[in-house]
CSV table of C-alpha atoms and ligand atoms in Angstrom, one decimal:
chain,number,residue,atom,x,y,z
A,1,GLU,CA,0.0,0.0,0.0
A,2,ALA,CA,2.8,2.4,1.0
A,3,LYS,CA,4.7,1.4,-2.1
A,4,LYS,CA,1.6,2.1,-4.3
A,5,GLN,CA,1.1,5.4,-2.5
A,6,GLY,CA,4.8,6.3,-3.1
A,7,ARG,CA,4.6,5.5,-6.8
A,8,ASN,CA,1.4,7.6,-7.2
A,9,ASN,CA,3.1,10.5,-5.5
A,10,TYR,CA,6.1,10.1,-7.8
A,11,GLN,CA,3.8,10.0,-10.9
A,12,PHE,CA,2.0,13.0,-9.6
A,13,TYR,CA,5.2,14.8,-8.9
A,14,LYS,CA,6.6,13.9,-12.3
A,15,LYS,CA,3.5,15.3,-14.0
A,16,ASP,CA,3.5,18.4,-11.9
A,17,TYR,CA,7.2,18.9,-12.6
A,18,ALA,CA,6.7,18.5,-16.3
A,19,ALA,CA,3.9,21.0,-16.4
A,20,ALA,CA,5.9,23.5,-14.4
A,21,THR,CA,8.8,23.1,-16.7
A,22,GLN,CA,6.6,23.6,-19.7
A,23,ASP,CA,5.0,26.7,-18.2
A,24,ARG,CA,8.4,28.1,-17.5
A,25,LEU,CA,9.6,27.4,-21.1
A,26,LEU,CA,6.5,29.1,-22.5
A,27,MET,CA,7.0,32.1,-20.3
A,28,GLU,CA,10.6,32.3,-21.3
A,29,LEU,CA,9.7,32.3,-25.0
A,30,ASP,CA,7.0,35.0,-24.4
A,31,LEU,CA,9.4,37.1,-22.3
A,32,ARG,CA,11.9,37.1,-25.2
A,33,LYS,CA,9.2,38.9,-27.3
A,34,ALA,CA,7.8,41.1,-24.5
A,35,LEU,CA,10.1,44.0,-25.1
A,36,GLU,CA,9.5,44.3,-28.8
A,37,LYS,CA,5.8,43.8,-28.3
A,38,ASN,CA,5.7,46.7,-25.8
A,39,GLU,CA,4.3,44.5,-23.1
A,40,LEU,CA,6.6,45.8,-20.4
A,41,GLN,CA,5.6,48.8,-18.4
A,42,LEU,CA,7.2,50.8,-15.6
A,43,TYR,CA,5.2,51.6,-12.6
A,44,TYR,CA,6.3,54.2,-10.0
A,45,GLN,CA,5.7,54.0,-6.3
A,46,PRO,CA,6.0,57.4,-4.6
A,47,GLN,CA,8.3,57.8,-1.5
A,48,TYR,CA,7.6,60.5,1.1
A,49,TYR,CA,9.6,62.4,3.7
A,50,ALA,CA,8.4,61.0,7.0
A,51,ALA,CA,8.6,64.4,8.8
A,52,SER,CA,6.8,66.6,6.3
A,53,ARG,CA,4.8,64.0,4.4
A,54,THR,CA,5.8,65.7,1.1
A,55,ILE,CA,7.0,63.7,-1.9
A,56,PHE,CA,10.7,62.7,-2.1
A,57,GLY,CA,11.2,60.2,-4.9
A,58,ALA,CA,9.8,57.2,-6.6
A,59,GLU,CA,10.8,53.5,-6.9
A,60,VAL,CA,10.6,52.1,-10.4
A,61,LEU,CA,8.8,48.7,-10.5
A,62,ILE,CA,8.3,46.7,-13.7
A,63,ARG,CA,5.1,45.1,-14.8
A,64,TRP,CA,4.5,42.6,-17.6
A,65,PHE,CA,1.1,42.8,-19.5
A,66,GLN,CA,1.1,39.5,-21.3
A,67,GLY,CA,-0.8,40.2,-24.5
A,68,SER,CA,-2.3,36.9,-25.6
A,69,THR,CA,-5.5,37.4,-23.5
A,70,LYS,CA,-7.9,40.3,-23.5
A,71,PRO,CA,-7.5,42.2,-21.3
A,72,PRO,CA,-3.8,41.3,-21.0
A,73,LYS,CA,-2.8,39.4,-17.9
A,74,MET,CA,-0.6,41.3,-15.5
A,75,ILE,CA,2.4,39.3,-14.4
A,76,PRO,CA,4.2,40.7,-11.4
A,77,PRO,CA,8.0,40.9,-11.3
A,78,ASP,CA,8.3,38.1,-8.7
A,79,LYS,CA,7.0,35.8,-11.4
A,80,PHE,CA,9.4,36.7,-14.2
A,81,ILE,CA,12.5,38.5,-13.0
A,82,SER,CA,14.1,35.2,-12.0
A,83,ILE,CA,13.5,33.8,-15.5
A,84,ALA,CA,14.9,37.0,-17.0
A,85,GLU,CA,17.9,36.5,-14.7
A,86,GLU,CA,18.5,32.9,-15.5
A,87,THR,CA,18.2,33.4,-19.3
A,88,GLY,CA,20.3,36.6,-19.2
A,89,LEU,CA,17.4,38.5,-20.7
A,90,ILE,CA,17.6,40.8,-17.6
A,91,VAL,CA,20.5,42.6,-19.2
A,92,GLU,CA,18.5,43.8,-22.2
A,93,ILE,CA,15.4,44.4,-20.1
A,94,GLY,CA,17.4,46.2,-17.4
A,95,GLU,CA,18.9,48.5,-20.0
A,96,TRP,CA,15.5,49.3,-21.3
A,97,ILE,CA,14.3,50.0,-17.7
A,98,MET,CA,17.2,52.3,-17.0
A,99,LYS,CA,16.7,54.2,-20.2
A,100,VAL,CA,12.9,54.7,-19.8
A,101,ALA,CA,13.3,55.6,-16.1
A,102,CYS,CA,15.9,58.3,-16.8
A,103,LEU,CA,13.8,59.8,-19.6
A,104,GLN,CA,10.8,59.9,-17.4
A,105,MET,CA,12.6,61.5,-14.5
A,106,LYS,CA,13.9,64.1,-16.9
A,107,LYS,CA,10.4,64.9,-18.1
A,108,TRP,CA,9.2,65.3,-14.5
A,109,LEU,CA,12.1,67.6,-13.7
A,110,LEU,CA,11.4,69.7,-16.8
A,111,ALA,CA,7.8,70.1,-15.7
A,112,ASP,CA,9.1,71.4,-12.4
A,113,TYR,CA,7.6,68.6,-10.3
A,114,PRO,CA,8.9,68.3,-6.8
A,115,LEU,CA,10.6,64.9,-7.3
A,116,LYS,CA,14.2,64.4,-6.2
A,117,GLN,CA,15.0,61.0,-7.7
A,118,VAL,CA,14.0,57.7,-9.2
A,119,SER,CA,15.2,54.5,-7.7
A,120,VAL,CA,15.9,51.6,-10.0
A,121,ASN,CA,16.2,47.9,-8.9
A,122,VAL,CA,19.2,46.2,-10.3
A,123,SER,CA,19.6,42.4,-10.3
A,124,ALA,CA,22.9,40.5,-9.7
A,125,ARG,CA,23.3,39.5,-13.3
A,126,GLN,CA,23.1,43.1,-14.4
A,127,PHE,CA,25.4,44.4,-11.7
A,128,THR,CA,28.2,42.0,-12.6
A,129,ASP,CA,27.8,42.5,-16.4
A,130,ASN,CA,30.8,44.1,-18.0
A,131,ASN,CA,28.7,46.6,-19.8
A,132,PHE,CA,26.6,47.7,-16.8
A,133,LEU,CA,28.4,51.0,-16.0
A,134,LYS,CA,28.4,52.0,-19.7
A,135,SER,CA,24.7,51.3,-20.0
A,136,VAL,CA,23.9,53.4,-17.0
A,137,GLU,CA,26.1,56.3,-18.4
A,138,ASP,CA,24.3,56.0,-21.7
A,139,ALA,CA,20.9,56.1,-20.1
A,140,LEU,CA,21.8,59.2,-18.2
A,141,SER,CA,23.4,61.0,-21.1
A,142,GLN,CA,20.6,60.1,-23.5
A,143,ALA,CA,18.1,61.6,-21.1
A,144,LYS,CA,20.5,64.5,-20.3
A,145,LEU,CA,19.8,63.6,-16.6
A,146,ASP,CA,22.1,64.6,-13.8
A,147,SER,CA,23.2,61.5,-12.0
A,148,LYS,CA,22.1,62.9,-8.6
A,149,HIS,CA,18.6,62.1,-9.7
A,150,LEU,CA,19.3,58.4,-9.9
A,151,GLU,CA,19.5,55.8,-7.2
A,152,LEU,CA,20.2,52.1,-7.7
A,153,GLU,CA,18.8,49.4,-5.4
A,154,ILE,CA,20.9,46.3,-4.8
A,155,THR,CA,20.4,43.5,-2.3
A,156,GLU,CA,22.6,42.0,0.4
A,157,SER,CA,22.9,38.8,-1.6
A,158,MET,CA,24.8,40.7,-4.3
A,159,LEU,CA,27.5,41.6,-1.8
A,160,VAL,CA,29.0,38.2,-1.5
A,161,GLY,CA,31.6,36.6,-3.8
A,162,ASP,CA,34.3,38.7,-5.4
A,163,ILE,CA,34.4,41.4,-2.7
A,164,LYS,CA,37.2,43.4,-4.4
A,165,GLN,CA,35.3,43.5,-7.7
A,166,ILE,CA,32.0,44.5,-6.0
A,167,GLU,CA,33.7,47.2,-4.1
A,168,LEU,CA,35.3,48.6,-7.3
A,169,GLN,CA,32.0,48.5,-9.1
A,170,LEU,CA,30.2,50.4,-6.3
A,171,GLN,CA,33.0,53.0,-6.1
A,172,ARG,CA,32.8,53.6,-9.8
A,173,LEU,CA,29.0,54.2,-9.5
A,174,LYS,CA,29.6,56.5,-6.5
A,175,LYS,CA,32.2,58.5,-8.5
A,176,MET,CA,29.6,58.9,-11.2
A,177,GLY,CA,27.4,60.5,-8.6
A,178,ILE,CA,24.9,57.7,-8.3
A,179,LYS,CA,23.5,56.7,-5.0
A,180,ILE,CA,23.3,53.1,-3.8
A,181,ALA,CA,20.5,51.7,-1.7
A,182,LEU,CA,20.5,48.4,0.0
A,183,ASP,CA,17.1,46.8,-0.6
A,184,ASP,CA,15.3,44.4,1.7
A,185,PHE,CA,17.8,45.2,4.4
A,186,GLY,CA,17.9,42.7,7.2
A,187,THR,CA,16.7,39.7,5.3
A,188,GLY,CA,19.9,38.5,3.5
A,189,TYR,CA,22.5,36.2,4.7
A,190,SER,CA,25.5,38.4,4.5
A,191,SER,CA,27.4,39.8,7.5
A,192,LEU,CA,27.2,43.4,8.6
A,193,SER,CA,30.9,43.8,7.9
A,194,TYR,CA,30.3,44.8,4.3
A,195,LEU,CA,28.8,48.1,5.7
A,196,LYS,CA,32.4,49.0,6.6
A,197,SER,CA,33.9,48.6,3.1
A,198,PHE,CA,31.0,49.2,0.7
A,199,PRO,CA,29.8,52.8,-0.1
A,200,ILE,CA,26.1,52.3,0.7
A,201,ASP,CA,24.1,55.5,0.9
A,202,VAL,CA,20.7,54.2,1.8
A,203,LEU,CA,19.2,51.3,3.8
A,204,LYS,CA,15.7,50.2,2.9
A,205,ILE,CA,14.2,48.3,5.9
A,206,ASP,CA,12.5,45.3,4.6
A,207,GLN,CA,8.7,45.2,4.8
A,208,SER,CA,8.7,42.0,6.9
A,209,PHE,CA,10.0,44.1,9.8
A,210,ILE,CA,7.3,46.8,9.2
A,211,ARG,CA,4.4,44.5,8.7
A,212,GLU,CA,4.2,43.1,12.2
A,213,MET,CA,5.7,46.1,13.9
A,214,THR,CA,3.4,46.8,16.8
A,215,VAL,CA,4.8,49.1,19.5
A,216,GLU,CA,7.6,47.4,21.6
A,217,SER,CA,7.5,44.2,19.5
A,218,LYS,CA,10.9,42.7,18.5
A,219,ASP,CA,10.3,44.0,15.0
A,220,ALA,CA,9.8,47.5,16.3
A,221,ARG,CA,13.0,47.3,18.3
A,222,LEU,CA,15.0,46.0,15.4
A,223,THR,CA,13.6,48.7,13.1
A,224,SER,CA,14.5,51.3,15.6
A,225,ALA,CA,18.0,49.8,15.9
A,226,ILE,CA,18.5,49.7,12.2
A,227,ILE,CA,17.6,53.4,11.9
A,228,GLU,CA,20.1,54.3,14.6
A,229,MET,CA,22.8,52.2,13.1
A,230,GLY,CA,22.3,53.5,9.6
A,231,HIS,CA,22.3,57.1,10.8
A,232,SER,CA,25.5,56.6,12.7
A,233,LEU,CA,27.0,55.4,9.5
A,234,GLY,CA,25.7,58.5,7.7
A,235,GLN,CA,23.0,56.6,5.8
A,236,LYS,CA,19.5,57.6,4.9
A,237,ILE,CA,16.8,55.2,6.0
A,238,ILE,CA,13.7,54.2,4.0
A,239,ALA,CA,11.0,52.0,5.4
A,240,GLU,CA,9.2,49.8,2.8
A,241,GLY,CA,5.7,48.4,3.0
A,242,VAL,CA,4.2,51.1,5.4
A,243,GLU,CA,0.5,50.6,5.3
A,244,THR,CA,-0.9,52.2,8.5
A,245,GLU,CA,-0.8,55.6,10.2
A,246,GLN,CA,0.4,53.8,13.3
A,247,GLN,CA,3.4,52.4,11.5
A,248,LEU,CA,4.2,55.8,10.0
A,249,GLU,CA,4.0,57.5,13.4
A,250,TYR,CA,6.3,55.0,15.0
A,251,LEU,CA,8.8,55.3,12.2
A,252,THR,CA,8.7,59.1,12.2
A,253,HIS,CA,9.1,59.2,15.9
A,254,ARG,CA,12.2,57.0,15.6
A,255,GLY,CA,13.7,59.3,13.0
A,256,CYS,CA,13.2,57.2,9.8
A,257,ASP,CA,13.8,59.6,6.9
A,258,ILE,CA,11.7,58.3,4.0
A,259,ILE,CA,8.4,56.3,3.8
A,260,GLN,CA,7.2,54.0,1.0
A,261,GLY,CA,4.1,51.9,1.1
A,262,TYR,CA,0.4,51.6,0.5
A,263,PHE,CA,-0.3,54.1,3.2
A,264,PHE,CA,0.7,56.8,0.8
A,265,SER,CA,0.3,55.0,-2.6
A,266,LYS,CA,0.5,51.8,-4.5
A,267,PRO,CA,2.9,51.7,-7.4
A,268,LEU,CA,1.3,53.8,-10.2
A,269,PRO,CA,1.4,53.7,-14.0
A,270,THR,CA,3.2,56.7,-15.5
A,271,GLN,CA,0.1,58.9,-16.1
A,272,ASP,CA,-1.2,58.4,-12.6
A,273,MET,CA,2.2,59.2,-11.2
A,274,THR,CA,2.3,62.4,-13.3
A,275,ASN,CA,-1.1,63.4,-12.0
A,276,LEU,CA,0.0,62.8,-8.4
A,277,LEU,CA,3.1,64.9,-9.0
A,278,ALA,CA,1.0,67.7,-10.4
A,279,LYS,CA,-1.1,67.7,-7.2
A,280,GLU,CA,2.0,67.6,-5.1
A,281,ALA,CA,3.4,70.6,-7.0
A,282,GLN,CA,0.3,72.5,-6.3
A,283,ARG,CA,0.5,71.6,-2.6
A,284,HIS,CA,4.1,72.9,-2.5
A,285,LEU,CA,3.1,76.1,-4.3
A,286,THR,CA,0.3,76.8,-1.9
A,287,SER,CA,2.3,76.2,1.2
A,288,SER,CA,5.2,78.4,-0.1
A,289,GLN,CA,2.8,81.2,-1.1
A,290,ARG,CA,1.3,80.9,2.4
A,291,LYS,CA,4.8,81.3,3.9
A,292,ALA,CA,5.4,84.4,1.7
A,293,LEU,CA,2.4,86.2,3.0
A,294,PRO,CA,3.0,88.8,5.7
A,295,SER,CA,1.7,87.5,9.0
B,301,C2E,P1,11.3,45.4,-4.0
B,301,C2E,O1,12.3,46.2,-4.8
B,301,C2E,O2,11.6,45.2,-2.6
B,301,C2E,O3,10.0,46.3,-4.2
B,301,C2E,C1,9.0,46.5,-3.2
B,301,C2E,C2,7.8,45.6,-3.5
B,301,C2E,O4,6.8,45.8,-2.4
B,301,C2E,C3,7.0,46.0,-4.7
B,301,C2E,O5,6.5,44.8,-5.2
B,301,C2E,C4,5.9,46.9,-4.2
B,301,C2E,O6,4.7,46.9,-5.0
B,301,C2E,C5,5.6,46.2,-2.9
B,301,C2E,N1,5.0,47.1,-1.9
B,301,C2E,C6,5.2,48.5,-1.8
B,301,C2E,N2,4.5,49.0,-0.8
B,301,C2E,C7,3.8,48.0,-0.2
B,301,C2E,C8,2.9,47.9,0.9
B,301,C2E,O7,2.6,48.8,1.6
B,301,C2E,N3,2.4,46.6,1.2
B,301,C2E,C9,2.7,45.5,0.4
B,301,C2E,N4,2.2,44.4,0.8
B,301,C2E,N5,3.6,45.6,-0.6
B,301,C2E,C10,4.1,46.8,-0.9
B,301,C2E,P2,6.6,44.4,-6.8
B,301,C2E,O8,6.4,45.6,-7.6
B,301,C2E,O9,5.7,43.2,-7.0
B,301,C2E,O10,8.1,43.9,-6.9
B,301,C2E,C11,8.6,42.8,-6.3
B,301,C2E,C12,10.1,42.7,-6.5
B,301,C2E,O11,10.4,42.5,-7.8
B,301,C2E,C13,10.8,43.9,-6.1
B,301,C2E,O12,11.0,44.0,-4.7
B,301,C2E,C14,12.1,43.7,-6.8
B,301,C2E,O13,13.0,42.9,-6.1
B,301,C2E,C15,11.7,43.1,-8.1
B,301,C2E,N6,11.6,44.1,-9.1
B,301,C2E,C16,10.5,44.9,-9.4
B,301,C2E,N7,10.8,45.7,-10.5
B,301,C2E,C17,12.0,45.4,-10.9
B,301,C2E,C18,12.9,45.9,-11.9
B,301,C2E,O14,12.6,46.8,-12.6
B,301,C2E,N8,14.1,45.3,-12.0
B,301,C2E,C19,14.5,44.3,-11.2
B,301,C2E,N9,15.8,43.7,-11.3
B,301,C2E,N10,13.8,43.8,-10.2
B,301,C2E,C20,12.5,44.3,-10.0
B,302,MG,MG1,13.4,47.7,-4.5
B,303,MG,MG1,12.5,45.8,-1.0
B,304,MG,MG1,11.8,42.6,-2.5
């Protein structure tokens, strides 16, 4: 009986596995054509100053609208970035993301919108690609965008391996005037010692700490400790996944600099982000006009 059971499980597994492999292959084939078919879109999630609750920047987050169905099916990055990485497609897709993000940032600056920067996620395969620096330079110069408006997000898992090479790459980016943020901070397996040698400008506290952060929980204490540690190293702190007023208040009280999360806004398609920026610009204007009035 057990044997039969086992064989059935095996058959089941084999069938499952084959289906999964086929899904993956199909997705890989589709992804190869996604760029030329204009199926990839950049979304922007606004980031706010904790203290003033005014806009600071935006994180660039990719979406894939797979076109074979109507309306097209939205495939989130968690479902396809790993495939793009494994096939190397991420290099080409990543270059496209960088280019579009820089051009869009430039448009918003020209419109005088109060946005300081865009932040672009970079995956390991891109970061170690020989052509990476050149492609970032090209994206900036094509958009005529000053590098101070660009931040790159890397993860702790990318800081292991050839330490000298990584350090060199980060220093080159730093020299170009680009800021480096450490994404999902606190969830990786690497040691804290890299904070000594790598030029990291920003720590993004992972949402897993924020999610269950009730006052005086371990998550709250860790969050507070990360803010203090980062500040003492001269880093800016961003909290991700902030959904409630309570979380925002706690983080603000603890000195967290920047807030990102559904509390303020979900990631938005370009036009919606532009509308939000127009409103923010209006808010800035009214508050500075108010200040200019004699009291
Ligand atoms: P990430 O860089 O850590 O991005 C933050 C993720 O948290 C985004 O998911 C965002 O939509 C989500 N998020 C933001 N605020 C909240 C909130 O308040 N609550 C909850 N529950 N979620 C929130 P998304 O867009 O699905 O992206 C997932 C991951 O995919 C990203 O994590 C990043 O690692 C990767 N990714 C996204 N876009 C790109 C890209 O352009 N290039 C690369 N290489 N990776 C990307
Ligand atoms: Mg990120
Ligand atoms: Mg993150
Ligand atoms: Mg993440």
